[in-house]
Amino acid sequence: MEDDAVELKIRLLPLDNCDINALLDEIAATGQIERTDGWLKVPKLPVHQRIDLRYLTLCARCADDPETVFSDADKRVRTTGAQRAHDGHPKEKVRGR
């Protein structure tokens, strides 16, 4: 994701009076995120989270990153939930009596 402090502040901490850049620097110092060339990266996200490949979205930076775990080929087609088989709508059967 883009390293845009204003957008992150609005999305994550809209009512908190804090310096988002200082918070991001603090998190980066622990190795939980990486801040490079205007981008934020969570290097261990696939290790700690189960990524649902139906909703996989890759940014422009991911396509050029040699450490990226996923590619566009990993994206799965979204399917609807299991459909139960039935012979029409139940109310239609009642009316047909």
XYZ file of N, CA, C and O in Angstrom, residues 27-87:
244
model
N 6.758 1.263 14.326
C 6.403 -0.088 13.882
C 7.485 -0.638 12.951
O 7.846 -1.815 13.029
N 8.010 0.211 12.090
C 9.078 -0.210 11.173
C 10.338 -0.603 11.938
O 11.046 -1.524 11.540
N 10.609 0.073 13.039
C 11.796 -0.248 13.838
C 11.714 -1.651 14.438
O 12.745 -2.285 14.681
N 10.504 -2.171 14.625
C 10.336 -3.522 15.165
C 10.362 -4.580 14.062
O 10.310 -5.775 14.360
N 10.376 -4.151 12.796
C 10.417 -5.091 11.675
C 9.058 -5.585 11.226
O 8.976 -6.472 10.382
N 7.987 -5.012 11.761
C 6.648 -5.473 11.380
C 6.214 -4.932 10.023
O 5.397 -5.549 9.345
N 6.734 -3.760 9.665
C 6.486 -3.202 8.337
C 7.804 -2.689 7.783
O 8.760 -2.476 8.529
N 7.822 -2.498 6.472
C 8.974 -1.890 5.816
C 8.481 -0.672 5.052
O 7.469 -0.743 4.357
N 9.177 0.432 5.178
C 8.847 1.658 4.457
C 9.946 1.904 3.429
O 11.053 2.251 3.782
N 9.627 1.700 2.148
C 10.615 1.913 1.097
C 9.981 2.559 -0.111
O 8.905 2.145 -0.559
N 10.623 3.556 -0.643
C 10.227 4.224 -1.887
C 8.750 4.611 -1.927
O 8.078 4.448 -2.945
N 8.205 5.092 -0.817
C 6.818 5.530 -0.784
C 5.798 4.421 -0.643
O 4.613 4.631 -0.873
N 6.246 3.240 -0.245
C 5.340 2.105 -0.089
C 5.506 1.486 1.291
O 6.581 1.508 1.872
N 4.437 0.906 1.795
C 4.466 0.139 3.038
C 4.334 -1.336 2.673
O 3.530 -1.705 1.814
N 5.114 -2.142 3.340
C 5.066 -3.589 3.088
C 5.037 -4.312 4.424
O 5.775 -3.969 5.341
N 4.171 -5.314 4.525
C 4.108 -6.174 5.704
C 4.758 -7.484 5.287
O 4.107 -8.349 4.694
N 6.056 -7.639 5.564
C 6.792 -8.777 5.014
C 6.318 -10.151 5.477
O 6.405 -11.115 4.732
N 5.806 -10.274 6.667
C 5.411 -11.594 7.175
C 3.903 -11.811 7.155
O 3.402 -12.735 7.789
N 3.175 -11.000 6.406
C 1.722 -11.132 6.371
C 1.268 -12.526 5.927
O 0.426 -13.131 6.583
N 1.812 -13.097 4.844
C 1.354 -14.436 4.437
C 1.691 -15.528 5.448
O 1.064 -16.575 5.465
N 2.673 -15.279 6.311
C 3.050 -16.265 7.324
C 2.047 -16.250 8.475
O 1.691 -17.294 9.017
N 1.554 -15.059 8.815
C 0.697 -14.913 9.992
C -0.796 -14.833 9.674
O -1.615 -14.905 10.579
N -1.147 -14.668 8.409
C -2.548 -14.561 8.023
C -2.844 -15.550 6.910
O -2.004 -15.813 6.057
N -4.035 -16.061 6.901
C -4.472 -16.914 5.788
C -5.112 -15.990 4.756
O -6.165 -15.397 4.995
N -4.464 -15.851 3.622
C -4.929 -14.952 2.583
C -5.986 -15.660 1.748
O -5.749 -16.740 1.201
N -7.170 -15.067 1.662
C -8.241 -15.619 0.840
C -7.964 -15.196 -0.603
O -8.083 -14.019 -0.954
N -7.565 -16.132 -1.433
C -7.127 -15.827 -2.785
C -8.253 -15.327 -3.685
O -7.993 -14.783 -4.748
N -9.498 -15.461 -3.254
C -10.603 -14.893 -4.036
C -10.565 -13.374 -3.999
O -11.081 -12.716 -4.893
N -9.987 -12.797 -2.947
C -9.955 -11.353 -2.781
C -8.541 -10.794 -2.903
O -8.277 -9.678 -2.480
N -7.630 -11.566 -3.472
C -6.238 -11.154 -3.619
C -6.143 -9.940 -4.534
O -6.642 -9.944 -5.654
N -5.519 -8.885 -4.041
C -5.285 -7.678 -4.811
C -3.819 -7.326 -4.700
O -3.282 -7.262 -3.595
N -3.177 -7.121 -5.827
C -1.763 -6.773 -5.833
C -1.602 -5.349 -6.337
O -2.227 -4.949 -7.311
N -0.737 -4.600 -5.679
C -0.465 -3.232 -6.105
C 0.633 -3.243 -7.169
O 1.254 -4.273 -7.434
N 0.892 -2.098 -7.758
C 1.924 -1.990 -8.800
C 3.299 -2.349 -8.246
O 4.122 -2.944 -8.934
N 3.549 -2.021 -7.019
C 4.845 -2.310 -6.389
C 5.068 -3.827 -6.258
O 6.175 -4.309 -6.418
N 4.017 -4.583 -5.966
C 4.142 -6.034 -5.771
C 4.610 -6.745 -7.029
O 5.297 -7.759 -6.954
N 4.227 -6.232 -8.183
C 4.597 -6.883 -9.436
C 6.118 -6.873 -9.645
O 6.662 -7.787 -10.259
N 6.795 -5.861 -9.119
C 8.243 -5.733 -9.306
C 9.058 -6.194 -8.101
O 10.282 -6.154 -8.139
N 8.395 -6.615 -7.035
C 9.092 -6.996 -5.805
C 9.483 -8.475 -5.865
O 8.619 -9.344 -5.941
N 10.785 -8.789 -5.827
C 11.197 -10.198 -5.908
C 10.797 -11.024 -4.685
O 10.763 -12.250 -4.752
N 10.470 -10.369 -3.574
C 10.089 -11.085 -2.355
C 8.585 -11.333 -2.255
O 8.122 -11.919 -1.289
N 7.814 -10.887 -3.236
C 6.365 -11.068 -3.214
C 6.035 -12.551 -3.262
O 6.563 -13.299 -4.081
N 5.169 -12.983 -2.368
C 4.787 -14.389 -2.270
C 3.753 -14.753 -3.328
O 3.788 -15.833 -3.891
N 2.841 -13.828 -3.614
C 1.741 -14.094 -4.533
C 1.953 -13.393 -5.867
O 2.671 -12.411 -5.960
N 1.275 -13.896 -6.901
C 1.282 -13.254 -8.214
C -0.160 -13.232 -8.721
O -1.062 -13.812 -8.107
N -0.382 -12.584 -9.855
C -1.728 -12.546 -10.427
C -2.250 -13.947 -10.743
O -3.447 -14.192 -10.722
N -1.351 -14.876 -11.034
C -1.757 -16.256 -11.350
C -2.358 -16.964 -10.135
O -3.079 -17.954 -10.294
N -2.088 -16.473 -8.921
C -2.610 -17.102 -7.705
C -4.053 -16.721 -7.415
O -4.712 -17.367 -6.612
N -4.546 -15.674 -8.043
C -5.898 -15.201 -7.766
C -6.911 -16.253 -8.174
O -6.810 -16.852 -9.240
N -7.880 -16.513 -7.332
C -8.927 -17.497 -7.593
C -10.215 -16.781 -7.978
O -10.461 -15.655 -7.565
N -11.031 -17.464 -8.732
C -12.313 -16.908 -9.149
C -13.262 -16.946 -7.966
O -13.332 -17.936 -7.239
N -13.982 -15.859 -7.792
C -14.989 -15.819 -6.724
C -16.171 -16.667 -7.145
O -16.665 -16.601 -8.260
N -16.634 -17.480 -6.218
C -17.824 -18.287 -6.480
C -18.867 -17.937 -5.449
O -18.559 -17.500 -4.354
N -20.102 -18.130 -5.807
C -21.163 -17.889 -4.839
C -21.190 -19.041 -3.857
O -20.609 -20.091 -4.102
N -21.866 -18.869 -2.767
C -21.969 -19.923 -1.766
C -22.679 -21.140 -2.323
O -23.231 -21.131 -3.420
N -22.651 -22.193 -1.576
C -23.291 -23.437 -2.009
C -24.778 -23.193 -2.232
O -25.457 -22.589 -1.413
N -25.248 -23.657 -3.335
C -26.663 -23.509 -3.664
C -27.384 -24.799 -3.301
O -26.920 -25.879 -3.633
N -28.481 -24.688 -2.624
C -29.230 -25.894 -2.327
C -30.223 -26.151 -3.455
O -30.807 -25.233 -4.021
N -30.365 -27.396 -3.770
C -31.278 -27.774 -4.851
C -32.695 -27.846 -4.306
O -32.942 -28.385 -3.242
N -33.633 -27.269 -5.034
C -35.042 -27.372 -4.662
C -35.884 -27.206 -5.922
O -35.413 -26.778 -6.962
N -37.125 -27.551 -5.822
C -38.031 -27.509 -6.975
C -38.860 -26.234 -6.950
O -40.062 -26.264 -6.766
